[in-house]
Amino acid sequence: MTRATGQSLIDVIPNLCSRIPPEWASSSAQALGYGYETHREDDLRGHVRLENARDLVQYAAYRASLGDRVRILGLLEEYGSVPLSTCLQVVQNGHDAIGVVAALVLRRFIEMDLDEARIGPDTRVSTFRG
């Protein structure tokens, strides 16, 4: 997770699991320059960011074509931030327009607000600012 204060690695412990993450996980994360947090799944369920992350991560292996990437980046360069529904309209090569956008978000070509509400047609998309 990236926050204004830095980056942290998050371990989410499933509800039905009684095991805790190994002790080395925290020290390894810190050795790499990350914070480290553990949370129970119940504590995070219903949080918009987690639900949006779950929606996006299923597209982690999806590959957006160069043409679709250039069209979306060109759209954002010309108009700035646009609704997700507008980005979906310029996808031509992908069989799943949402997959194209999700892949570009996960690869940090573009970004969208994952904290305000569940991802929908009005979710704002913009060029990744890092």
Coordinates of C-alpha atoms in Angstrom, one line a residue:
M1 CA 0.0 0.0 0.0
T2 CA 1.3 3.4 -0.9
R3 CA 0.5 6.3 1.4
A4 CA 1.8 9.8 1.8
T5 CA 4.0 8.6 4.6
G6 CA 5.6 5.8 2.6
Q7 CA 5.0 2.2 1.4
S8 CA 3.8 -0.7 3.5
L9 CA 3.4 -4.4 2.8
I10 CA 0.1 -5.7 4.1
D11 CA -0.6 -9.3 5.2
V12 CA -4.4 -10.0 5.3
I13 CA -5.2 -13.0 7.5
P14 CA -8.2 -14.9 6.2
N15 CA -11.1 -15.2 8.6
L16 CA -10.9 -19.0 9.0
C17 CA -7.1 -19.0 9.5
S18 CA -5.6 -19.2 13.0
R19 CA -2.0 -18.9 11.8
I20 CA -0.2 -15.6 11.9
P21 CA 2.4 -14.5 9.3
P22 CA 6.0 -15.6 10.1
E23 CA 8.1 -13.4 12.2
W24 CA 10.6 -12.9 9.4
A25 CA 8.0 -11.2 7.2
S26 CA 8.1 -7.9 9.2
S27 CA 11.9 -7.8 9.4
S28 CA 12.3 -8.6 5.7
A29 CA 9.8 -5.9 4.7
Q30 CA 11.7 -3.4 6.9
A31 CA 15.0 -4.4 5.4
L32 CA 13.6 -3.6 2.0
G33 CA 12.5 -0.2 3.2
Y34 CA 8.8 -0.9 3.6
G35 CA 6.5 -0.7 6.6
Y36 CA 4.7 -3.9 7.5
E37 CA 1.1 -4.4 8.7
T38 CA -1.2 -7.3 9.4
H39 CA -5.0 -7.1 9.3
R40 CA -7.7 -9.7 9.8
E41 CA -9.9 -10.0 6.7
D42 CA -13.0 -9.1 8.8
D43 CA -11.5 -5.8 9.7
L44 CA -11.0 -4.9 6.1
R45 CA -14.2 -6.3 4.5
G46 CA -16.3 -3.6 3.2
H47 CA -13.5 -1.1 2.8
V48 CA -13.8 0.4 -0.6
R49 CA -10.1 0.3 -1.4
L50 CA -9.8 -3.4 -0.7
E51 CA -12.9 -4.2 -2.7
N52 CA -11.6 -2.2 -5.7
A53 CA -8.2 -3.8 -5.4
R54 CA -9.9 -7.2 -5.5
D55 CA -11.7 -6.2 -8.6
L56 CA -8.5 -5.0 -10.3
V57 CA -6.1 -7.8 -9.3
Q58 CA -8.1 -10.4 -11.3
Y59 CA -6.6 -8.6 -14.4
A60 CA -3.0 -8.8 -13.3
A61 CA -2.1 -11.1 -16.2
Y62 CA -4.1 -9.2 -18.7
R63 CA -2.1 -7.6 -21.5
A64 CA -3.3 -4.3 -23.1
S65 CA -2.3 -3.8 -26.7
L66 CA 0.0 -1.0 -27.6
G67 CA -2.8 0.6 -29.7
D68 CA -5.3 0.6 -26.8
R69 CA -2.6 2.0 -24.4
V70 CA -1.7 4.8 -26.8
R71 CA -5.4 5.7 -27.4
I72 CA -6.1 5.9 -23.7
L73 CA -3.0 7.8 -22.9
G74 CA -3.7 10.2 -25.8
L75 CA -7.2 10.7 -24.5
L76 CA -6.0 11.6 -21.1
E77 CA -3.3 13.9 -22.4
E78 CA -5.9 15.8 -24.4
Y79 CA -8.7 15.9 -21.9
G80 CA -7.0 15.4 -18.5
S81 CA -9.0 13.3 -16.1
V82 CA -12.0 11.6 -17.7
P83 CA -14.7 9.1 -16.5
L84 CA -13.9 5.4 -16.8
S85 CA -16.8 5.1 -19.3
T86 CA -15.0 7.4 -21.7
C87 CA -11.8 5.3 -21.5
L88 CA -13.8 2.2 -22.3
Q89 CA -15.1 3.7 -25.5
V90 CA -11.7 4.1 -27.1
V91 CA -10.6 0.5 -26.5
Q92 CA -10.5 -1.3 -29.9
N93 CA -8.2 -4.3 -29.7
G94 CA -9.0 -5.8 -26.3
H95 CA -11.9 -8.3 -25.9
D96 CA -12.5 -6.9 -22.4
A97 CA -12.3 -3.1 -22.2
I98 CA -12.3 -3.2 -18.4
G99 CA -9.4 -5.6 -18.6
V100 CA -7.4 -3.1 -20.7
V101 CA -8.0 -0.3 -18.3
A102 CA -7.4 -2.4 -15.2
A103 CA -4.1 -3.7 -16.7
L104 CA -3.0 -0.1 -17.3
V105 CA -3.8 0.9 -13.8
L106 CA -1.9 -2.1 -12.4
R107 CA 1.1 -1.3 -14.5
R108 CA 0.9 2.4 -13.5
F109 CA 0.3 3.9 -16.9
I110 CA -2.9 5.4 -15.5
E111 CA -4.6 5.8 -12.2
M112 CA -8.0 6.0 -10.7
D113 CA -9.4 6.9 -7.3
L114 CA -9.8 3.7 -5.4
D115 CA -10.8 5.2 -2.1
E116 CA -13.9 7.3 -2.7
A117 CA -16.3 4.6 -4.0
R118 CA -16.5 1.3 -5.8
I119 CA -15.2 1.4 -9.4
G120 CA -18.0 2.5 -11.7
P121 CA -18.7 4.4 -15.0
D122 CA -18.1 7.7 -13.3
T123 CA -14.8 6.8 -11.6
R124 CA -12.2 9.4 -12.7
V125 CA -9.2 8.1 -14.7
S126 CA -6.0 10.1 -15.2
T127 CA -2.4 9.7 -16.2
F128 CA -0.3 8.1 -13.5
R129 CA 1.5 10.9 -11.5
G130 CA 3.6 8.6 -9.3

